[in-house]
Amino acid sequence: MSTAILTGPPVAGSSLEADLRTLGFDVRTASDPGGVTELLAEVPAQQRVALVDPRFVGHLHALRLALTDPRFPAAAVPGVLTVQAGARAALDRAAGRIPVGAGTAHLTDVLTDTLTDALDRADVGLHRVELGSLVGTLALTPDQRSEAREAVAAVDDEAVRLRTAVKSRDGFFTTFFISPYSRYLARWCARRGLTPNQVTTASLLTALIAAGCAATGSRGGFVAAGVLLLLSFVLDCTDGQLARYSLQYSTLGAWLDATFDRAKEYAYYAGLALGAARGGDDVWVLALGAMILQTCRHVVDFAFNEGSEFEGGAGSAGPAVALSDRLDQVGWTVWVRRMIVLPIGERWAMIAVLTALTTPRIVFYALLVGCALAACYTTAGRVLRSRARRARRTDRAARALADLADYGPLVELLTGGGRGRGRGRSGSLLAPVMAFLSSAMLLVWLISQPDPASWLTVGVAFCSALLAAAALSRPLKGALDWLVPPFFRAGEYLTVLLLAARADAHGALPAAFGLVAAVAYHHYDTVYRIRGGTGAPPRWLVRATGGHEGRILVITFLAALLPATGFTIALTALAVVLALLVLAESIRFWVAAHKHGAPAVHDEGEPA
């Protein structure tokens, strides 16, 4: 239980004490600043503590937002201050410095606001809560109290709570076809004590059942799969809305939500491919191509966003941003542009409907075309924005891009560390050009050869690794250096697809699907660690997985060494080993981060 300290005697007729107990606080009362300091000393350092002025008047949800949000080390509204363990030392110091005696009334009359200003100056990450239409104020006189109570009565805080449970920026399908009722499902879950992680898990299980239905290959199975996939998406929306409704944010929850989204979608692709195979149609190339395209789209998003931190600010982004801002002022264009990028809601709705009404081959054709158009649209816009910028990327952003490149021991050896030395230039195109050539040279060779499973291919793969090292020879601070990780991802994934497709062996493509899925999980996990502020995976893990250039060399070596059947077995074994390695380390890391109280996070960015 958390502790709330009232900084003075309770006010007659106030429900403040009852509201604080409703929110799970043990309420204590102090008569003066000295009493507050004494009570603070009694509260364990690892426990959340709140200081509340008894003259506070406001909605219960205003108190909830100020006192129970786990994402911030300290938060405040007028008359209310809360701190978690990370800011307790600063609070104790600030409380100990409050003077007493004559001439200090201006500091001690509203003690909470004085301490809030002190924490703000201490730079502990204080969050001043924006209440919007909710009321949360200090009423120092009877007239002010009467006015504040009337303002509270005029606003339905439960309606506000439901409305703000919906993500502020979402796709057209989610906004108009899911959120109008999923928010009520989120409230139903909250009132029954369900957690967002439980709902996330239910969404995953529903999607896996949908994949199983699709794998039957029957028309009834396809219809059931489409319905269950939509139900899984409803639950996927509900878990985030439940987190916002009940303020149950956590690092582990954000990781589960993001990871399970990818697991659900790619497991469904596999189910469709298995179902098509039962009907005599082999679509594993299409399934693997769809997974590669979707993953590369995400890598473009991640790399662009993580690399968008510049020294002295972003600077001017040129006419592309100006045009985008003008279009945002025309209402209908906002929704069209959100639909063009084929976010998760539109994508899953399309997959579900086409699964129920058509065939897996048509589903994958539509998915490939739609995702390709979306990728061209978003990537072109980002290239235009980047070319117009003249600002220099920060060291932190350059390190994030290098980590996303997922270089292995060979590149590390060739570059003396992998993150480049010297001073990166904002206008240089060396890194993206070398990264493009590294992947393009290998892919062109594989496509052009009658039999790509040869020792010459291994030599080309080694030359590709040399070009990758050249791309990472300097810090990734160029305007278009965020393209380096997507080029490497496309080169690695497509190499696996081409070698498996040309192996002409039963089971080679499903094995390749599993291998790419395992490697993609590792790349997604890298992104989520960086986003959560915990840094990239440990170097021992990256070295153990070989890095992208090491894995390419191993796969081309196995293709040249083994017959087609042996290559299929090797791909399967490699997929299993990599999956166990990255999953074990990832689960260990995120569970430990959750137990050790890592800062809670929540993604309010663009729909995936």
Coordinates of C-alpha atoms in Angstrom, one line a residue:
M1 CA 0.0 0.0 0.0
S2 CA 1.2 3.6 -0.7
T3 CA 1.0 6.4 1.8
A4 CA -0.7 9.7 1.4
I5 CA 0.1 12.5 3.9
L6 CA -2.4 15.3 4.3
T7 CA -0.4 18.5 5.0
G8 CA -3.0 19.9 7.4
P9 CA -6.3 19.1 9.2
P10 CA -9.1 17.7 7.0
V11 CA -11.7 20.1 5.7
A12 CA -15.3 19.6 6.8
G13 CA -17.5 18.1 4.1
S14 CA -14.6 16.9 2.0
S15 CA -14.4 13.4 0.5
L16 CA -10.7 13.7 0.0
E17 CA -9.7 11.1 2.6
A18 CA -12.2 8.6 1.2
D19 CA -11.0 9.2 -2.4
L20 CA -7.4 8.6 -1.3
R21 CA -8.3 5.3 0.3
T22 CA -10.3 4.3 -2.8
L23 CA -7.0 4.8 -4.7
G24 CA -5.2 2.4 -2.3
F25 CA -3.5 5.0 -0.1
D26 CA -2.9 4.7 3.7
V27 CA -3.9 8.2 4.8
R28 CA -2.0 10.1 7.5
T29 CA -2.3 13.7 8.7
A30 CA 0.4 16.2 9.6
S31 CA -0.3 19.5 11.3
D32 CA 2.8 21.4 10.2
P33 CA 5.9 21.1 7.9
G34 CA 7.8 19.4 10.8
G35 CA 5.1 16.8 11.1
V36 CA 5.3 16.1 7.3
T37 CA 9.1 15.6 7.6
E38 CA 8.6 13.2 10.5
L39 CA 6.0 11.2 8.6
L40 CA 8.1 11.1 5.5
A41 CA 10.9 9.5 7.5
E42 CA 8.5 6.7 8.6
V43 CA 7.5 5.8 5.0
P44 CA 9.8 3.1 3.5
A45 CA 12.1 4.5 0.8
Q46 CA 10.9 2.0 -1.9
Q47 CA 7.2 3.0 -1.3
R48 CA 5.3 5.6 -3.2
V49 CA 4.4 8.6 -1.1
A50 CA 1.9 11.4 -1.8
L51 CA 1.6 14.9 -0.2
V52 CA -2.0 16.2 -0.5
D53 CA -3.3 19.6 0.6
P54 CA -6.6 19.0 2.4
R55 CA -8.1 22.0 0.6
F56 CA -7.8 20.2 -2.7
V57 CA -11.0 19.9 -4.7
G58 CA -11.2 17.9 -7.8
H59 CA -12.4 14.8 -9.6
L60 CA -11.4 11.3 -8.4
H61 CA -9.8 10.7 -11.8
A62 CA -7.8 13.8 -11.5
L63 CA -6.3 12.4 -8.3
R64 CA -5.8 9.1 -9.9
L65 CA -3.8 10.7 -12.8
A66 CA -1.7 12.6 -10.3
L67 CA -1.1 9.9 -7.8
T68 CA -1.1 6.5 -9.5
D69 CA 0.6 6.8 -12.9
P70 CA 3.7 4.6 -12.7
R71 CA 5.5 6.1 -15.6
F72 CA 6.9 9.2 -13.8
P73 CA 9.2 9.4 -10.8
A74 CA 7.3 12.4 -9.6
A75 CA 4.0 14.0 -10.6
A76 CA 1.9 16.9 -9.5
V77 CA -1.3 19.0 -9.9
P78 CA -2.1 22.0 -7.8
G79 CA -2.2 20.9 -4.1
V80 CA -1.1 17.3 -4.9
L81 CA 2.4 15.9 -5.2
T82 CA 3.5 12.2 -5.5
V83 CA 6.9 10.6 -5.8
Q84 CA 8.2 7.1 -6.3
A85 CA 11.4 5.6 -5.0
G86 CA 13.6 7.3 -7.6
A87 CA 12.7 10.8 -6.4
R88 CA 12.3 10.1 -2.7
A89 CA 15.8 11.3 -1.8
A90 CA 15.1 14.6 -3.5
L91 CA 11.8 15.0 -1.8
D92 CA 13.3 14.3 1.6
R93 CA 16.0 16.9 1.0
A94 CA 13.5 19.5 -0.1
A95 CA 11.2 18.8 2.9
G96 CA 14.2 19.2 5.2
R97 CA 15.1 22.6 3.8
I98 CA 11.6 24.1 4.4
P99 CA 12.2 27.0 6.9
V100 CA 9.9 27.4 9.9
G101 CA 9.1 30.5 11.9
A102 CA 8.1 34.0 11.1
G103 CA 8.1 35.1 7.5
T104 CA 7.8 31.6 6.1
A105 CA 4.0 31.5 5.6
H106 CA 4.3 32.0 1.8
L107 CA 6.4 28.7 1.7
T108 CA 4.4 26.6 4.1
D109 CA 0.8 27.6 3.5
V110 CA 0.7 25.6 0.3
L111 CA 3.5 23.2 1.2
T112 CA 2.8 20.8 -1.7
D113 CA 3.4 23.5 -4.3
T114 CA 6.6 24.7 -2.6
L115 CA 7.9 21.1 -2.7
T116 CA 6.8 20.6 -6.3
D117 CA 8.8 23.7 -7.3
A118 CA 11.8 22.3 -5.4
L119 CA 11.6 19.0 -7.2
D120 CA 11.2 20.7 -10.5
R121 CA 14.5 22.6 -9.9
A122 CA 16.1 19.3 -8.8
D123 CA 15.4 17.9 -12.3
V124 CA 14.1 14.5 -11.1
G125 CA 11.7 14.1 -14.0
L126 CA 8.7 15.8 -12.5
H127 CA 5.5 15.5 -14.6
R128 CA 2.9 18.2 -14.3
V129 CA -0.3 16.5 -15.1
E130 CA -2.5 18.0 -17.8
L131 CA -6.1 17.5 -16.6
G132 CA -7.9 18.9 -19.6
S133 CA -11.6 19.2 -18.7
L134 CA -11.1 17.5 -15.3
V135 CA -11.0 19.7 -12.2
G136 CA -8.1 19.6 -9.8
T137 CA -7.5 22.8 -7.9
L138 CA -6.8 24.4 -4.5
A139 CA -9.8 26.1 -3.0
L140 CA -8.4 28.4 -0.3
T141 CA -11.7 30.2 0.6
P142 CA -15.3 29.0 1.0
D143 CA -16.3 30.8 -2.2
Q144 CA -13.5 29.1 -4.1
R145 CA -14.5 25.7 -2.7
S146 CA -18.2 26.3 -3.7
E147 CA -17.1 27.2 -7.2
A148 CA -14.8 24.3 -7.5
R149 CA -17.4 21.8 -6.4
E150 CA -19.8 23.2 -9.0
A151 CA -17.2 22.8 -11.6
V152 CA -16.6 19.2 -10.5
A153 CA -20.4 18.4 -10.7
A154 CA -20.5 19.9 -14.3
V155 CA -18.0 17.4 -15.7
D156 CA -18.6 13.6 -15.8
D157 CA -15.1 12.3 -14.9
E158 CA -16.0 8.7 -15.9
A159 CA -16.9 9.8 -19.4
V160 CA -13.6 11.6 -19.6
R161 CA -11.8 8.5 -18.3
L162 CA -13.4 6.4 -20.9
R163 CA -12.6 8.8 -23.7
T164 CA -9.0 9.2 -22.8
A165 CA -8.6 5.4 -22.5
V166 CA -8.5 5.5 -26.3
K167 CA -5.1 6.1 -28.0
S168 CA -4.9 9.7 -29.0
R169 CA -3.6 8.8 -32.5
D170 CA -4.9 5.7 -34.2
G171 CA -6.0 4.3 -37.5
F172 CA -9.4 4.8 -39.2
F173 CA -10.6 1.2 -38.7
T174 CA -9.6 1.2 -35.0
T175 CA -11.0 4.6 -34.3
F176 CA -14.4 4.1 -35.9
F177 CA -15.0 0.3 -35.8
I178 CA -13.2 -0.9 -32.6
S179 CA -12.7 1.8 -30.0
P180 CA -16.4 2.8 -29.7
Y181 CA -17.1 -0.4 -27.9
S182 CA -13.7 -1.8 -26.9
R183 CA -13.3 1.0 -24.3
Y184 CA -16.4 -0.4 -22.5
L185 CA -14.8 -3.8 -22.6
A186 CA -11.7 -2.3 -21.0
R187 CA -13.8 -0.8 -18.2
W188 CA -15.5 -4.2 -17.7
C189 CA -12.1 -5.8 -17.3
A190 CA -10.9 -3.1 -14.9
R191 CA -13.9 -3.6 -12.6
R192 CA -13.2 -7.3 -12.5
G193 CA -9.6 -6.9 -11.6
L194 CA -8.1 -8.1 -14.9
T195 CA -4.7 -6.7 -15.9
P196 CA -3.6 -5.5 -19.3
N197 CA -1.1 -8.3 -19.4
Q198 CA -3.8 -10.9 -19.0
V199 CA -5.8 -9.3 -21.8
T200 CA -2.7 -9.2 -24.0
T201 CA -2.2 -12.9 -23.4
A202 CA -5.8 -13.6 -24.2
S203 CA -5.3 -11.8 -27.5
L204 CA -2.3 -13.9 -28.3
L205 CA -4.1 -17.2 -27.6
T206 CA -7.1 -16.1 -29.7
A207 CA -4.8 -15.3 -32.6
L208 CA -3.0 -18.6 -32.3
I209 CA -6.3 -20.4 -32.4
A210 CA -7.2 -18.4 -35.5
A211 CA -3.9 -19.5 -37.1
G212 CA -4.8 -23.1 -36.2
C213 CA -8.2 -22.7 -37.8
A214 CA -6.5 -21.3 -41.0
A215 CA -4.2 -24.3 -41.0
T216 CA -7.1 -26.7 -41.5
G217 CA -7.4 -25.5 -45.1
S218 CA -11.2 -25.8 -45.0
R219 CA -13.6 -23.0 -45.9
G220 CA -15.2 -23.2 -42.4
G221 CA -11.7 -23.0 -40.9
F222 CA -10.9 -19.9 -42.9
V223 CA -14.1 -18.2 -41.9
A224 CA -13.5 -19.0 -38.2
A225 CA -9.9 -17.8 -38.6
G226 CA -11.1 -14.4 -40.0
V227 CA -13.6 -13.9 -37.1
L228 CA -11.1 -14.9 -34.5
L229 CA -8.4 -12.7 -35.9
L230 CA -10.8 -9.7 -35.6
L231 CA -11.6 -10.8 -32.0
S232 CA -7.9 -10.9 -31.3
F233 CA -7.5 -7.4 -32.6
V234 CA -10.4 -6.2 -30.4
L235 CA -8.6 -7.6 -27.4
D236 CA -5.3 -6.1 -28.6
C237 CA -7.0 -2.7 -28.5
T238 CA -8.6 -3.4 -25.2
D239 CA -5.3 -4.1 -23.4
G240 CA -3.9 -0.7 -24.2
Q241 CA -7.2 1.0 -23.3
L242 CA -7.3 -0.9 -20.0
A243 CA -3.8 0.3 -19.2
R244 CA -4.8 3.9 -19.8
Y245 CA -8.2 3.5 -18.0
S246 CA -6.6 2.0 -14.9
L247 CA -3.1 3.5 -15.3
Q248 CA -1.6 0.0 -15.2
Y249 CA 1.5 0.8 -17.3
S250 CA 4.7 -1.3 -17.0
T251 CA 7.9 -2.1 -18.9
L252 CA 6.9 -5.7 -19.1
G253 CA 3.5 -4.9 -20.4
A254 CA 4.7 -2.7 -23.2
W255 CA 7.2 -5.4 -24.3
L256 CA 4.5 -8.1 -24.2
D257 CA 2.1 -5.9 -26.2
A258 CA 4.6 -5.1 -28.9
T259 CA 6.1 -8.6 -29.1
F260 CA 2.8 -10.5 -29.1
D261 CA 1.5 -8.3 -32.0
R262 CA 4.3 -9.5 -34.2
A263 CA 4.0 -13.1 -32.9
K264 CA 0.2 -13.1 -33.7
E265 CA 0.6 -11.7 -37.2
Y266 CA 3.4 -13.9 -38.3
A267 CA 1.9 -17.1 -36.7
Y268 CA -1.2 -16.3 -38.7
Y269 CA 0.9 -16.1 -41.9
A270 CA 2.2 -19.6 -41.1
G271 CA -1.3 -20.9 -40.5
L272 CA -2.5 -19.6 -43.8
A273 CA 0.5 -21.2 -45.6
L274 CA -0.2 -24.5 -43.9
G275 CA -3.9 -24.3 -44.8
A276 CA -3.0 -23.5 -48.4
A277 CA -0.6 -26.5 -48.5
R278 CA -3.5 -28.8 -47.4
G279 CA -5.4 -27.6 -50.5
G280 CA -2.4 -28.2 -52.8
D281 CA -1.2 -24.6 -53.1
D282 CA 2.3 -23.8 -51.9
V283 CA 2.4 -20.2 -50.8
W284 CA 5.4 -20.3 -48.4
V285 CA 7.3 -18.0 -50.6
L286 CA 4.5 -15.4 -50.4
A287 CA 4.1 -15.9 -46.6
L288 CA 7.9 -15.4 -46.0
G289 CA 7.9 -12.5 -48.4
A290 CA 5.0 -10.9 -46.5
M291 CA 6.8 -11.3 -43.2
I292 CA 10.0 -9.9 -44.6
L293 CA 8.3 -6.9 -46.1
Q294 CA 6.4 -6.1 -42.9
T295 CA 9.4 -6.5 -40.8
C296 CA 11.5 -4.2 -43.0
R297 CA 8.7 -1.6 -42.9
H298 CA 9.0 -1.7 -39.1
V299 CA 12.7 -1.4 -39.2
V300 CA 12.4 1.7 -41.4
D301 CA 10.0 3.2 -38.9
F302 CA 12.2 2.3 -35.9
A303 CA 15.5 3.5 -37.5
F304 CA 14.0 6.8 -38.7
N305 CA 12.5 7.5 -35.3
E306 CA 15.5 6.4 -33.2
G307 CA 17.8 8.4 -35.4
S308 CA 15.7 11.6 -35.2
E309 CA 17.6 13.2 -32.4
F310 CA 19.8 16.0 -33.6
E311 CA 22.3 18.4 -32.0
G312 CA 20.7 21.7 -31.3
G313 CA 17.2 20.4 -32.4
A314 CA 16.0 18.9 -35.6
G315 CA 16.4 22.1 -37.6
S316 CA 14.3 22.7 -40.7
A317 CA 12.8 19.6 -42.4
G318 CA 12.0 21.5 -45.6
P319 CA 8.9 21.6 -47.8
A320 CA 7.9 18.0 -47.1
V321 CA 7.0 18.9 -43.5
A322 CA 5.3 22.1 -44.6
L323 CA 3.1 20.2 -47.0
S324 CA 2.3 17.6 -44.4
D325 CA 1.3 20.3 -41.9
R326 CA -1.0 21.9 -44.5
L327 CA -2.6 18.6 -45.3
D328 CA -3.2 18.0 -41.6
Q329 CA -5.5 21.0 -41.6
V330 CA -7.8 19.3 -44.1
G331 CA -9.7 16.8 -42.0
W332 CA -10.3 14.0 -44.5
T333 CA -6.7 13.9 -45.7
V334 CA -5.6 13.0 -42.2
W335 CA -7.6 9.8 -42.3
V336 CA -6.6 9.0 -45.9
R337 CA -2.9 9.3 -45.0
R338 CA -3.3 7.1 -41.9
M339 CA -5.0 4.4 -44.1
I340 CA -2.4 4.6 -46.8
V341 CA 0.3 3.4 -44.4
L342 CA -1.8 0.3 -43.8
P343 CA -1.6 0.3 -40.0
I344 CA -2.3 -2.8 -37.9
G345 CA -6.1 -2.2 -37.8
E346 CA -6.6 -1.8 -41.5
R347 CA -4.1 -4.6 -42.2
W348 CA -5.7 -7.1 -39.9
A349 CA -9.2 -6.2 -41.1
M350 CA -8.1 -6.8 -44.7
I351 CA -6.5 -10.1 -43.8
A352 CA -9.5 -11.3 -41.8
V353 CA -12.1 -10.4 -44.5
L354 CA -10.0 -11.9 -47.4
T355 CA -9.3 -15.0 -45.4
A356 CA -13.0 -15.6 -44.9
L357 CA -14.0 -14.9 -48.5
T358 CA -11.1 -15.8 -50.7
T359 CA -7.9 -18.0 -50.6
P360 CA -4.6 -17.7 -48.8
R361 CA -2.8 -16.8 -52.1
I362 CA -5.1 -13.9 -52.6
V363 CA -4.6 -12.8 -49.0
F364 CA -0.8 -12.7 -49.5
Y365 CA -1.0 -11.0 -52.9
A366 CA -3.2 -8.2 -51.4
L367 CA -0.9 -8.0 -48.3
L368 CA 2.3 -7.7 -50.4
V369 CA 0.8 -5.1 -52.7
G370 CA -0.7 -3.0 -49.9
C371 CA 2.5 -3.2 -47.7
A372 CA 4.7 -2.4 -50.7
L373 CA 2.7 0.7 -51.5
A374 CA 2.7 1.8 -47.9
A375 CA 6.4 1.2 -47.6
C376 CA 7.1 3.4 -50.7
Y377 CA 4.9 6.2 -49.4
T378 CA 6.4 6.3 -45.9
T379 CA 10.0 5.8 -46.9
A380 CA 9.8 8.4 -49.7
G381 CA 8.4 11.0 -47.3
R382 CA 11.1 10.2 -44.7
V383 CA 13.9 10.5 -47.3
L384 CA 12.6 13.9 -48.4
R385 CA 12.4 15.1 -44.7
S386 CA 15.9 13.8 -44.1
R387 CA 17.5 15.4 -47.2
A388 CA 16.1 18.8 -46.2
R389 CA 17.7 18.7 -42.7
R390 CA 21.2 20.1 -42.2
A391 CA 21.4 19.3 -38.4
R392 CA 23.9 16.7 -37.1
R393 CA 22.7 13.6 -35.4
T394 CA 23.5 13.2 -31.7
D395 CA 26.0 10.5 -30.4
R396 CA 23.1 8.7 -28.7
A397 CA 21.1 8.5 -32.0
A398 CA 24.2 7.4 -33.9
R399 CA 24.8 4.6 -31.3
A400 CA 21.1 3.5 -31.6
L401 CA 21.4 3.2 -35.4
A402 CA 24.7 1.2 -35.0
D403 CA 22.9 -1.1 -32.5
L404 CA 20.0 -1.5 -34.9
A405 CA 22.5 -2.5 -37.7
D406 CA 23.2 -5.7 -35.7
Y407 CA 26.8 -6.0 -36.8
G408 CA 28.7 -9.2 -35.7
P409 CA 32.3 -10.1 -34.8
L410 CA 33.5 -9.9 -38.4
V411 CA 32.4 -6.2 -38.8
E412 CA 33.6 -5.5 -35.3
L413 CA 37.0 -6.8 -36.2
L414 CA 37.3 -4.9 -39.5
T415 CA 36.1 -1.6 -38.0
G416 CA 37.8 -1.8 -34.6
G417 CA 34.6 -1.9 -32.7
G418 CA 31.7 -1.6 -35.2
R419 CA 30.5 1.8 -34.2
G420 CA 32.9 3.7 -36.4
R421 CA 35.7 6.1 -35.5
G422 CA 36.2 9.7 -36.6
R423 CA 33.6 12.3 -37.1
G424 CA 30.5 11.4 -39.1
R425 CA 29.4 14.1 -41.6
S426 CA 25.7 15.1 -41.8
G427 CA 25.8 15.3 -45.6
S428 CA 27.7 12.0 -46.3
L429 CA 26.0 9.2 -48.2
L430 CA 28.9 6.7 -47.6
A431 CA 27.1 4.6 -45.1
P432 CA 23.7 4.1 -46.8
V433 CA 25.4 3.6 -50.2
M434 CA 27.8 1.0 -48.8
A435 CA 24.9 -0.7 -47.0
F436 CA 22.8 -0.8 -50.1
L437 CA 25.7 -2.2 -52.2
S438 CA 26.4 -4.8 -49.5
S439 CA 22.9 -6.2 -49.8
A440 CA 22.2 -5.5 -53.5
M441 CA 25.4 -7.2 -54.7
L442 CA 24.6 -10.4 -52.8
L443 CA 21.0 -10.5 -53.9
V444 CA 21.7 -9.8 -57.5
W445 CA 24.3 -12.6 -57.5
L446 CA 21.8 -15.1 -55.9
I447 CA 19.0 -14.2 -58.4
S448 CA 21.3 -14.4 -61.5
Q449 CA 23.0 -17.7 -60.7
P450 CA 21.5 -21.0 -62.0
D451 CA 22.6 -22.7 -58.8
P452 CA 23.4 -20.1 -56.0
A453 CA 24.4 -22.8 -53.5
S454 CA 28.1 -22.6 -54.4
W455 CA 31.4 -21.7 -52.9
L456 CA 31.5 -18.6 -55.1
T457 CA 28.4 -17.4 -53.3
V458 CA 30.3 -17.7 -50.0
G459 CA 33.0 -15.5 -51.5
V460 CA 30.4 -12.9 -52.6
A461 CA 28.9 -13.1 -49.0
F462 CA 32.4 -12.3 -47.6
C463 CA 32.7 -9.3 -50.0
S464 CA 29.2 -8.2 -48.8
A465 CA 30.5 -8.3 -45.2
L466 CA 33.5 -6.0 -46.3
L467 CA 31.0 -3.5 -47.7
A468 CA 29.0 -3.7 -44.5
A469 CA 32.1 -2.9 -42.5
A470 CA 32.7 0.1 -44.8
A471 CA 29.2 1.3 -44.1
L472 CA 29.9 1.2 -40.3
S473 CA 33.4 2.6 -40.5
R474 CA 32.2 6.1 -39.3
P475 CA 29.5 7.1 -36.8
L476 CA 26.1 7.0 -38.4
K477 CA 25.4 10.8 -38.3
G478 CA 24.6 11.3 -42.0
A479 CA 21.1 12.5 -43.0
L480 CA 20.2 9.2 -44.6
D481 CA 22.2 6.9 -42.3
W482 CA 18.9 5.6 -40.8
L483 CA 18.6 3.6 -44.0
V484 CA 21.5 1.4 -43.0
P485 CA 19.6 -1.0 -40.7
P486 CA 16.7 -1.6 -43.2
F487 CA 19.2 -2.3 -46.0
F488 CA 21.0 -4.9 -43.8
R489 CA 17.7 -6.5 -42.8
A490 CA 16.4 -6.8 -46.4
G491 CA 19.7 -8.3 -47.5
E492 CA 19.8 -10.9 -44.7
Y493 CA 16.1 -11.9 -44.9
L494 CA 16.0 -12.1 -48.7
T495 CA 19.2 -14.1 -48.8
V496 CA 17.5 -16.8 -46.6
L497 CA 14.4 -16.7 -48.8
L498 CA 16.3 -17.0 -52.1
L499 CA 18.5 -19.9 -50.9
A500 CA 15.6 -21.8 -49.5
A501 CA 13.4 -21.2 -52.6
R502 CA 16.2 -22.4 -54.9
A503 CA 17.1 -25.4 -52.8
D504 CA 14.1 -27.3 -54.3
A505 CA 13.7 -29.4 -51.1
H506 CA 10.5 -30.2 -49.3
G507 CA 10.4 -28.2 -46.1
A508 CA 13.1 -25.7 -47.0
L509 CA 10.8 -22.7 -47.1
P510 CA 9.0 -23.4 -43.8
A511 CA 12.4 -23.9 -42.2
A512 CA 13.5 -20.5 -43.7
F513 CA 10.3 -19.0 -42.3
G514 CA 11.2 -20.2 -38.9
L515 CA 14.7 -18.9 -39.2
V516 CA 13.7 -15.4 -40.3
A517 CA 11.1 -15.3 -37.6
A518 CA 13.7 -16.0 -34.9
V519 CA 16.1 -13.4 -36.3
A520 CA 13.3 -10.9 -36.7
Y521 CA 12.4 -11.4 -33.0
H522 CA 16.0 -10.5 -32.1
H523 CA 15.7 -7.3 -34.1
Y524 CA 12.4 -6.3 -32.6
D525 CA 13.8 -7.0 -29.1
T526 CA 16.7 -4.7 -29.9
V527 CA 14.3 -1.9 -30.8
Y528 CA 12.1 -2.4 -27.7
R529 CA 15.2 -2.3 -25.4
I530 CA 16.4 0.9 -27.0
R531 CA 12.9 2.4 -26.8
G532 CA 12.6 1.5 -23.2
G533 CA 15.9 3.3 -22.4
T534 CA 17.7 0.1 -21.4
G535 CA 20.1 0.0 -24.3
A536 CA 20.8 -2.7 -26.9
P537 CA 21.1 -6.4 -26.1
P538 CA 24.5 -7.4 -24.6
R539 CA 27.3 -7.8 -27.0
W540 CA 27.8 -11.4 -26.0
L541 CA 24.4 -12.2 -27.4
V542 CA 25.0 -10.3 -30.6
R543 CA 28.3 -12.1 -31.1
A544 CA 26.7 -15.4 -30.3
T545 CA 24.1 -14.9 -33.0
G546 CA 26.8 -13.9 -35.4
G547 CA 25.5 -10.5 -36.4
H548 CA 23.8 -10.1 -39.8
E549 CA 27.0 -10.6 -41.8
G550 CA 28.0 -13.7 -39.8
R551 CA 24.6 -15.3 -40.2
I552 CA 24.7 -14.7 -44.0
L553 CA 28.2 -16.3 -44.2
V554 CA 27.0 -19.3 -42.2
I555 CA 23.9 -19.8 -44.3
T556 CA 25.7 -19.5 -47.6
F557 CA 28.4 -21.9 -46.3
L558 CA 25.8 -24.4 -45.3
A559 CA 24.1 -24.1 -48.7
A560 CA 27.4 -24.7 -50.5
L561 CA 28.4 -27.6 -48.3
L562 CA 25.2 -29.6 -47.9
P563 CA 22.7 -31.2 -50.3
A564 CA 19.2 -29.8 -50.4
T565 CA 17.8 -32.1 -47.7
G566 CA 20.8 -31.4 -45.4
F567 CA 20.4 -27.7 -46.0
T568 CA 16.8 -27.9 -44.9
I569 CA 17.8 -29.7 -41.7
A570 CA 20.5 -27.2 -41.1
L571 CA 18.1 -24.3 -41.5
T572 CA 15.7 -25.9 -39.0
A573 CA 18.4 -26.5 -36.5
L574 CA 19.8 -23.0 -36.9
A575 CA 16.3 -21.5 -36.4
V576 CA 15.7 -23.6 -33.2
V577 CA 19.1 -22.6 -31.7
L578 CA 18.7 -18.9 -32.5
A579 CA 15.1 -18.9 -31.2
L580 CA 16.1 -20.5 -27.9
L581 CA 19.1 -18.2 -27.5
V582 CA 17.4 -14.9 -28.1
L583 CA 14.1 -15.9 -26.4
A584 CA 15.8 -17.1 -23.2
E585 CA 17.9 -13.9 -22.9
S586 CA 15.0 -11.6 -23.9
I587 CA 12.6 -13.2 -21.3
R588 CA 15.3 -13.1 -18.6
F589 CA 16.0 -9.4 -19.3
W590 CA 12.4 -8.2 -19.4
V591 CA 11.3 -10.1 -16.3
A592 CA 14.3 -8.8 -14.4
A593 CA 13.6 -5.3 -15.6
H594 CA 10.0 -5.6 -14.3
K595 CA 11.1 -7.0 -11.0
H596 CA 13.8 -4.4 -10.4
G597 CA 11.3 -1.5 -11.0
A598 CA 12.4 -0.3 -14.4
P599 CA 10.5 2.9 -15.4
A600 CA 7.1 2.0 -16.8
V601 CA 6.6 2.8 -20.5
H602 CA 3.7 3.1 -22.8
D603 CA 3.7 3.5 -26.5
E604 CA 1.4 6.3 -27.9
G605 CA 3.2 6.5 -31.2
E606 CA 2.0 5.7 -34.7
P607 CA 0.0 2.5 -35.2
A608 CA 2.2 -0.4 -36.1

